[in-house]
XYZ file of C-alpha atoms in Angstrom:
210
model
C 53.988 5.075 -192.317
C 54.976 5.804 -195.936
C 58.185 7.629 -194.918
C 59.053 4.805 -192.524
C 58.505 2.300 -195.307
C 60.746 4.268 -197.706
C 63.496 4.554 -195.094
C 63.555 0.859 -194.219
C 63.246 -0.168 -197.867
C 66.378 1.794 -198.634
C 68.335 0.272 -195.669
C 67.151 -3.241 -196.607
C 68.250 -2.810 -200.233
C 71.621 -1.427 -199.076
C 72.053 -4.370 -196.750
C 71.078 -6.874 -199.508
C 73.588 -5.422 -201.957
C 76.455 -5.155 -199.463
C 76.148 -8.440 -197.592
C 78.370 -11.495 -197.857
C 77.437 -13.433 -200.970
C 78.816 -16.843 -199.899
C 75.701 -18.903 -199.072
C 74.063 -21.029 -201.732
C 70.396 -21.940 -201.577
C 68.996 -25.374 -202.299
C 65.488 -25.322 -203.606
C 65.108 -21.585 -204.158
C 67.200 -18.601 -205.107
C 68.971 -17.123 -202.127
C 68.281 -13.632 -203.432
C 64.559 -14.395 -203.611
C 64.585 -15.539 -199.999
C 66.455 -12.418 -198.892
C 64.030 -10.175 -200.792
C 61.026 -11.866 -199.149
C 62.634 -11.612 -195.713
C 63.549 -7.999 -196.451
C 59.978 -7.097 -197.405
C 58.682 -8.660 -194.246
C 61.266 -6.858 -192.142
C 60.584 -3.530 -193.877
C 56.825 -3.852 -193.350
C 57.218 -4.803 -189.695
C 59.785 -2.047 -188.994
C 57.671 0.617 -190.736
C 54.602 -0.333 -188.694
C 56.564 -0.377 -185.412
C 58.136 2.981 -186.202
C 54.832 4.620 -187.125
C 52.801 3.039 -184.275
C 53.598 5.534 -181.470
C 52.646 8.615 -183.536
C 49.564 6.864 -184.933
C 48.461 5.869 -181.428
C 48.995 9.393 -180.105
C 46.963 10.966 -182.965
C 44.251 8.324 -182.832
C 43.530 8.853 -179.151
C 44.330 12.565 -179.234
C 47.051 12.353 -176.599
C 48.390 15.900 -176.872
C 49.926 16.410 -173.416
C 53.480 17.896 -173.367
C 54.834 14.691 -171.781
C 53.323 12.514 -174.516
C 54.614 14.843 -177.222
C 58.096 14.716 -175.677
C 58.146 10.906 -175.429
C 56.680 10.164 -178.856
C 58.425 12.857 -180.904
C 61.740 13.223 -179.120
C 62.548 10.183 -176.984
C 61.190 7.146 -178.858
C 62.438 7.706 -182.452
C 66.131 7.116 -181.655
C 65.809 3.683 -179.959
C 63.087 2.605 -182.362
C 65.167 3.467 -185.451
C 68.210 1.791 -183.964
C 66.361 -1.424 -183.057
C 64.381 -1.667 -186.286
C 67.504 -1.008 -188.366
C 69.339 -3.811 -186.599
C 66.285 -6.087 -187.025
C 66.204 -5.358 -190.759
C 69.905 -6.246 -191.117
C 69.371 -9.505 -189.243
C 66.396 -10.518 -191.393
C 67.888 -9.627 -194.773
C 71.181 -11.347 -193.967
C 69.710 -14.287 -192.026
C 70.765 -16.777 -194.747
C 74.341 -16.014 -193.762
C 73.991 -17.480 -190.318
C 71.624 -20.213 -191.597
C 74.054 -21.436 -194.282
C 77.391 -19.930 -193.180
C 79.968 -17.777 -194.927
C 83.458 -18.495 -196.234
C 86.392 -18.220 -193.855
C 89.956 -17.795 -195.061
C 93.425 -18.254 -193.680
C 96.145 -15.569 -193.611
C 96.955 -16.137 -197.257
C 93.365 -15.642 -198.403
C 92.775 -19.345 -199.075
C 89.199 -20.430 -198.341
C 89.249 -23.215 -195.714
C 85.531 -23.727 -195.250
C 82.066 -22.315 -194.744
C 81.183 -21.392 -191.157
C 77.802 -20.635 -189.612
C 79.491 -19.189 -186.561
C 81.387 -16.719 -188.720
C 78.115 -15.843 -190.402
C 76.491 -15.170 -187.039
C 79.422 -12.970 -185.974
C 79.349 -10.981 -189.236
C 75.595 -10.318 -189.100
C 75.677 -9.477 -185.380
C 78.496 -6.950 -185.867
C 76.803 -5.323 -188.859
C 73.456 -5.103 -187.084
C 75.072 -3.486 -184.028
C 76.941 -0.901 -186.177
C 73.678 -0.059 -188.031
C 71.822 0.367 -184.738
C 74.522 2.743 -183.456
C 74.475 4.702 -186.754
C 70.736 5.412 -186.899
C 70.126 5.499 -183.164
C 72.778 8.176 -182.715
C 71.677 10.049 -185.843
C 68.173 10.469 -184.432
C 69.173 11.000 -180.799
C 72.004 13.517 -180.966
C 70.203 16.146 -183.110
C 67.315 16.247 -180.644
C 69.713 16.900 -177.770
C 71.576 19.593 -179.699
C 68.356 21.284 -180.898
C 67.055 21.288 -177.332
C 69.986 23.494 -176.298
C 69.631 25.641 -179.436
C 65.981 26.319 -178.584
C 66.719 27.014 -174.922
C 69.449 29.469 -175.849
C 67.125 31.085 -178.427
C 69.793 31.036 -181.120
C 67.089 30.442 -183.726
C 63.615 31.923 -183.278
C 61.965 31.631 -186.682
C 60.126 28.246 -187.004
C 61.204 27.809 -190.597
C 64.831 28.557 -189.730
C 64.516 26.134 -186.834
C 63.410 23.329 -189.176
C 66.343 24.114 -191.505
C 68.746 24.076 -188.550
C 67.379 20.739 -187.387
C 67.877 19.251 -190.840
C 71.409 20.638 -191.026
C 72.290 19.220 -187.606
C 70.818 15.813 -188.494
C 72.740 15.605 -191.784
C 75.934 16.675 -190.035
C 75.530 13.990 -187.332
C 74.681 11.387 -189.970
C 77.727 12.307 -192.028
C 79.943 12.123 -188.951
C 78.479 8.808 -187.770
C 78.889 7.011 -191.100
C 82.696 6.498 -190.827
C 82.324 5.795 -187.096
C 79.752 3.035 -187.594
C 81.620 1.486 -190.549
C 84.833 1.416 -188.561
C 83.361 -0.078 -185.363
C 84.292 -3.530 -186.701
C 86.890 -4.257 -189.424
C 85.613 -5.069 -192.916
C 87.757 -8.149 -192.893
C 86.618 -9.737 -189.666
C 88.736 -12.105 -187.593
C 87.561 -15.229 -185.815
C 89.603 -17.475 -183.521
C 90.172 -21.164 -184.100
C 88.203 -22.239 -181.002
C 85.125 -20.366 -182.298
C 84.844 -22.406 -185.489
C 83.181 -25.716 -186.291
C 85.227 -28.932 -185.832
C 84.855 -29.937 -189.513
C 86.722 -26.786 -190.551
C 89.442 -27.188 -187.929
C 90.179 -30.769 -189.051
C 91.434 -29.546 -192.425
C 93.935 -26.889 -191.243
C 96.400 -26.059 -188.470
C 95.842 -22.291 -188.689
C 94.887 -20.486 -185.455
C 93.328 -17.316 -186.926
C 90.746 -17.044 -189.673
C 89.156 -14.190 -191.552
C 85.857 -13.447 -193.244
C 84.177 -10.645 -195.199
C 81.824 -8.910 -192.790
C 79.894 -6.888 -195.335
C 78.569 -3.372 -194.699
């Protein structure tokens, strides 16, 4: 549970720092709201991530199938889904209040909730792919390493697993960041009427965040 909490705290802080800073709050500080939402998302994600292993240990479910499911199969989708959930919670003010959209010349033409939704959705998806793949691919690769008996010493096996995981993570970082452009594009028909009434542009852009 502690390690899950540390992991999701880091990802929430990274998301908070690298989001789109457009929205303004009314009665409270936007940053305070994001921190509260982030803490809630971190706590929820940590509990969800730790639940399968806790359940297995609590009820002494030690069968090979249960070990396979809990330790090898579940972590990847759980980390992917909880990472996406954390992004959505921390950056939820962006689709509640909207983010700035610009024309081709960089001139701000308005604040759009639909652009905010698109930016958060794209970032959440890229984060899910990053962490889901990072925890899935090493397990597959290590399965073949163990079957081929390339590494026999348990300590060396742990070192090899860590090396493979870091290599996959390093390789997936640029892939996940480049899934969607940093300067996102949104079509005219996707925006709110009040923004369209002030310009004749057909394409608009926004800062997606990381």
